[in-house]
Amino acid sequence: ILLLAVGVWAYDSAQKDQIAPGIQVGGVDIGGRSEDSARKIIKNEVVAPLRQPVVVSFEGEDYRISPRRLEQTADIDGMVDEAIEASRAGGLLDRVSRYASGSEVNTDLDPKIGYSESEVEDFVAELAGRIDREAQNASIVPSGDTLRPTPGHDGIELQQDRMYDLITEQVRSPGRDAEVQAVVESTEPEITKKELAKAYPTYITIDRSSFTLRLFKNLKLRKRYTIAVGASGYDTPSGLYDLQTKEVNPTWHVPDSAWAGSLAGQDIPPGPGNPLVARWMGIYNGAGIHGTDDIGSLGSAASHGCIRMGVDDVIELFDKVEVGDPVYIL
């Protein structure tokens, strides 16, 4: 019995540097190998492929992060030691029986690969910056007496948590030659074409060439008004704005400009001498819509940048609009 025990012990000791059949590291078979042989296989088939960049593909474009940037490390000795430990799992008799029968352990060990998590996070953020596209809201293009709706477009958003997992999985996997496909989701616009009327219940257009202000309700033309606009050198600004303020019988805060003469910088209260008659609807940088007693100027370019209206018209318009309503000047 003693001789048998010594023999069993000696046989077990002779196998202590052998990797059991069936053991893999990152899917690479190192079973039935000595430590030195397993170390070479791990170096060539597990670690060497990891020296390639991780490639993320999206819509025909490739985005790469290099092993150098990843600050990758590989603990080859640690992988071999873990394989030996797995090979010698169980009791003495179990091991010897396994050695004698050639039974497999069937264990796939994770490669001991180190990398910079912060660099992966930064790379994913960079991917999002290049791949993400904001959803485009449906919009309106004014054209004469009509408002032409234009459809919006869905956006694209990179799923950053999922991409972090996929990239780190690739960083730790010898199958580095496979590209990672970017995972994205569609994002819907806040305003669709069907929602335009609700989004823009009131819309004002100002046509400087025809001296016409148009009021739209639910995208339908409700009223045209004859107006005056800025004279040459004092042009009414073009573009899309919104009503910023509304005032009844406004005070005129005279611009500090040469054309204002001695009134420059003063505040003129309602009444005689104040050209802002009855109502004021501010638009942009001192320009706005107001009433005027100079009816003869309507239908011409006569102001210092503001939009003039007849008194009855400006009072009517004032009651039909709100602060925030869009104003498109063309």
Short mmCIF file of C-alpha atoms in Angstrom, two decimals, residues 104-238:
data_model
loop_
_atom_site.label_atom_id
_atom_site.label_comp_id
_atom_site.label_asym_id
_atom_site.label_seq_id
_atom_site.Cartn_x
_atom_site.Cartn_y
_atom_site.Cartn_z
CA GLU A 104 -10.67 16.64 -20.21
CA VAL A 105 -11.22 19.52 -17.79
CA ASN A 106 -13.18 21.57 -20.36
CA THR A 107 -12.46 25.03 -18.97
CA ASP A 108 -12.07 28.23 -21.00
CA LEU A 109 -10.16 30.77 -18.92
CA ASP A 110 -10.44 34.50 -19.46
CA PRO A 111 -7.23 36.10 -20.76
CA LYS A 112 -5.49 38.23 -18.16
CA ILE A 113 -5.47 41.41 -20.21
CA GLY A 114 -5.09 44.89 -18.74
CA TYR A 115 -6.26 48.10 -20.45
CA SER A 116 -7.21 51.69 -19.68
CA GLU A 117 -10.93 51.89 -18.94
CA SER A 118 -10.82 55.70 -19.16
CA GLU A 119 -9.39 55.51 -22.70
CA VAL A 120 -12.22 53.20 -23.75
CA GLU A 121 -14.73 55.64 -22.24
CA ASP A 122 -13.09 58.54 -24.09
CA PHE A 123 -13.10 56.59 -27.35
CA VAL A 124 -16.80 55.78 -26.98
CA ALA A 125 -17.52 59.46 -26.30
CA GLU A 126 -15.57 60.39 -29.44
CA LEU A 127 -17.57 57.84 -31.42
CA ALA A 128 -20.79 59.40 -30.18
CA GLY A 129 -19.55 62.83 -31.24
CA ARG A 130 -18.91 61.58 -34.78
CA ILE A 131 -21.89 59.24 -35.19
CA ASP A 132 -24.72 60.96 -33.32
CA ARG A 133 -27.08 63.06 -35.44
CA GLU A 134 -29.76 65.21 -33.88
CA ALA A 135 -33.30 64.69 -35.00
CA GLN A 136 -34.47 67.52 -37.24
CA ASN A 137 -37.83 69.05 -36.45
CA ALA A 138 -40.40 69.60 -39.14
CA SER A 139 -40.39 73.25 -40.15
CA ILE A 140 -42.18 75.91 -42.12
CA VAL A 141 -41.06 77.76 -45.24
CA PRO A 142 -43.12 80.93 -45.81
CA SER A 143 -44.05 81.63 -49.42
CA GLY A 144 -46.39 84.51 -50.08
CA ASP A 145 -49.84 83.68 -48.75
CA THR A 146 -48.86 80.16 -47.75
CA LEU A 147 -46.75 78.39 -45.16
CA ARG A 148 -45.18 75.33 -46.75
CA PRO A 149 -44.54 72.51 -44.25
CA THR A 150 -41.31 70.54 -44.59
CA PRO A 151 -40.94 67.15 -42.91
CA GLY A 152 -38.52 66.47 -40.09
CA HIS A 153 -35.94 63.70 -39.95
CA ASP A 154 -35.09 61.08 -37.34
CA GLY A 155 -31.76 61.36 -35.57
CA ILE A 156 -29.19 58.72 -34.58
CA GLU A 157 -27.85 58.11 -31.09
CA LEU A 158 -24.96 55.78 -30.27
CA GLN A 159 -25.77 53.39 -27.43
CA GLN A 160 -22.69 54.22 -25.39
CA ASP A 161 -23.08 51.66 -22.59
CA ARG A 162 -23.53 48.86 -25.09
CA MET A 163 -20.57 50.06 -27.16
CA TYR A 164 -18.36 50.17 -24.05
CA ASP A 165 -19.22 46.53 -23.35
CA LEU A 166 -18.60 45.45 -26.95
CA ILE A 167 -15.27 47.25 -27.18
CA THR A 168 -13.97 45.94 -23.85
CA GLU A 169 -15.04 42.44 -24.90
CA GLN A 170 -13.02 42.88 -28.08
CA VAL A 171 -10.06 44.28 -26.14
CA ARG A 172 -9.97 41.09 -24.07
CA SER A 173 -10.61 38.71 -26.98
CA PRO A 174 -8.03 37.20 -29.35
CA GLY A 175 -10.57 37.54 -32.18
CA ARG A 176 -9.43 41.09 -32.79
CA ASP A 177 -9.70 40.76 -36.57
CA ALA A 178 -13.50 41.07 -36.37
CA GLU A 179 -14.98 44.57 -36.60
CA VAL A 180 -17.37 45.85 -33.95
CA GLN A 181 -20.57 47.14 -35.49
CA ALA A 182 -21.75 50.39 -33.92
CA VAL A 183 -25.04 50.02 -32.05
CA VAL A 184 -27.36 52.98 -32.56
CA GLU A 185 -30.98 53.89 -31.98
CA SER A 186 -33.20 56.28 -33.90
CA THR A 187 -34.41 59.42 -32.15
CA GLU A 188 -37.61 61.12 -33.19
CA PRO A 189 -37.92 64.88 -33.75
CA GLU A 190 -39.82 66.87 -31.15
CA ILE A 191 -42.05 68.33 -33.88
CA THR A 192 -43.32 66.17 -36.74
CA LYS A 193 -45.07 67.44 -39.85
CA LYS A 194 -48.44 66.49 -38.36
CA GLU A 195 -47.67 68.54 -35.25
CA LEU A 196 -46.71 71.78 -37.03
CA ALA A 197 -50.12 73.41 -36.72
CA LYS A 198 -50.18 72.70 -32.99
CA ALA A 199 -46.58 73.87 -32.59
CA TYR A 200 -47.23 77.11 -34.49
CA PRO A 201 -50.80 78.18 -33.74
CA THR A 202 -49.83 81.75 -34.68
CA TYR A 203 -47.25 82.75 -37.28
CA ILE A 204 -46.35 86.19 -38.65
CA THR A 205 -44.54 86.88 -41.89
CA ILE A 206 -43.26 90.27 -42.98
CA ASP A 207 -42.56 90.72 -46.70
CA ARG A 208 -40.37 93.80 -47.06
CA SER A 209 -40.61 93.84 -50.85
CA SER A 210 -44.43 93.99 -50.90
CA PHE A 211 -44.76 95.94 -47.61
CA THR A 212 -47.13 93.27 -46.31
CA LEU A 213 -47.52 91.69 -42.88
CA ARG A 214 -49.41 88.39 -42.92
CA LEU A 215 -51.02 86.76 -39.92
CA PHE A 216 -51.45 82.98 -40.01
CA LYS A 217 -53.49 80.90 -37.59
CA ASN A 218 -52.97 77.13 -37.58
CA LEU A 219 -50.87 77.59 -40.73
CA LYS A 220 -53.80 79.26 -42.57
CA LEU A 221 -53.72 82.88 -43.74
CA ARG A 222 -56.10 85.02 -41.67
CA LYS A 223 -55.20 88.63 -42.48
CA ARG A 224 -52.92 90.85 -44.57
CA TYR A 225 -51.81 94.27 -43.38
CA THR A 226 -50.06 97.04 -45.28
CA ILE A 227 -46.95 98.20 -43.46
CA ALA A 228 -43.88 100.40 -43.74
CA VAL A 229 -40.40 98.97 -43.32
CA GLY A 230 -36.89 100.33 -42.82
CA ALA A 231 -35.57 102.89 -45.28
CA SER A 232 -32.32 102.38 -47.16
CA GLY A 233 -29.47 102.33 -44.63
CA TYR A 234 -31.91 101.49 -41.82
CA ASP A 235 -33.07 98.16 -43.19
CA THR A 236 -35.46 96.03 -41.18
CA PRO A 237 -33.47 92.88 -40.23
CA SER A 238 -34.35 89.70 -42.12
#
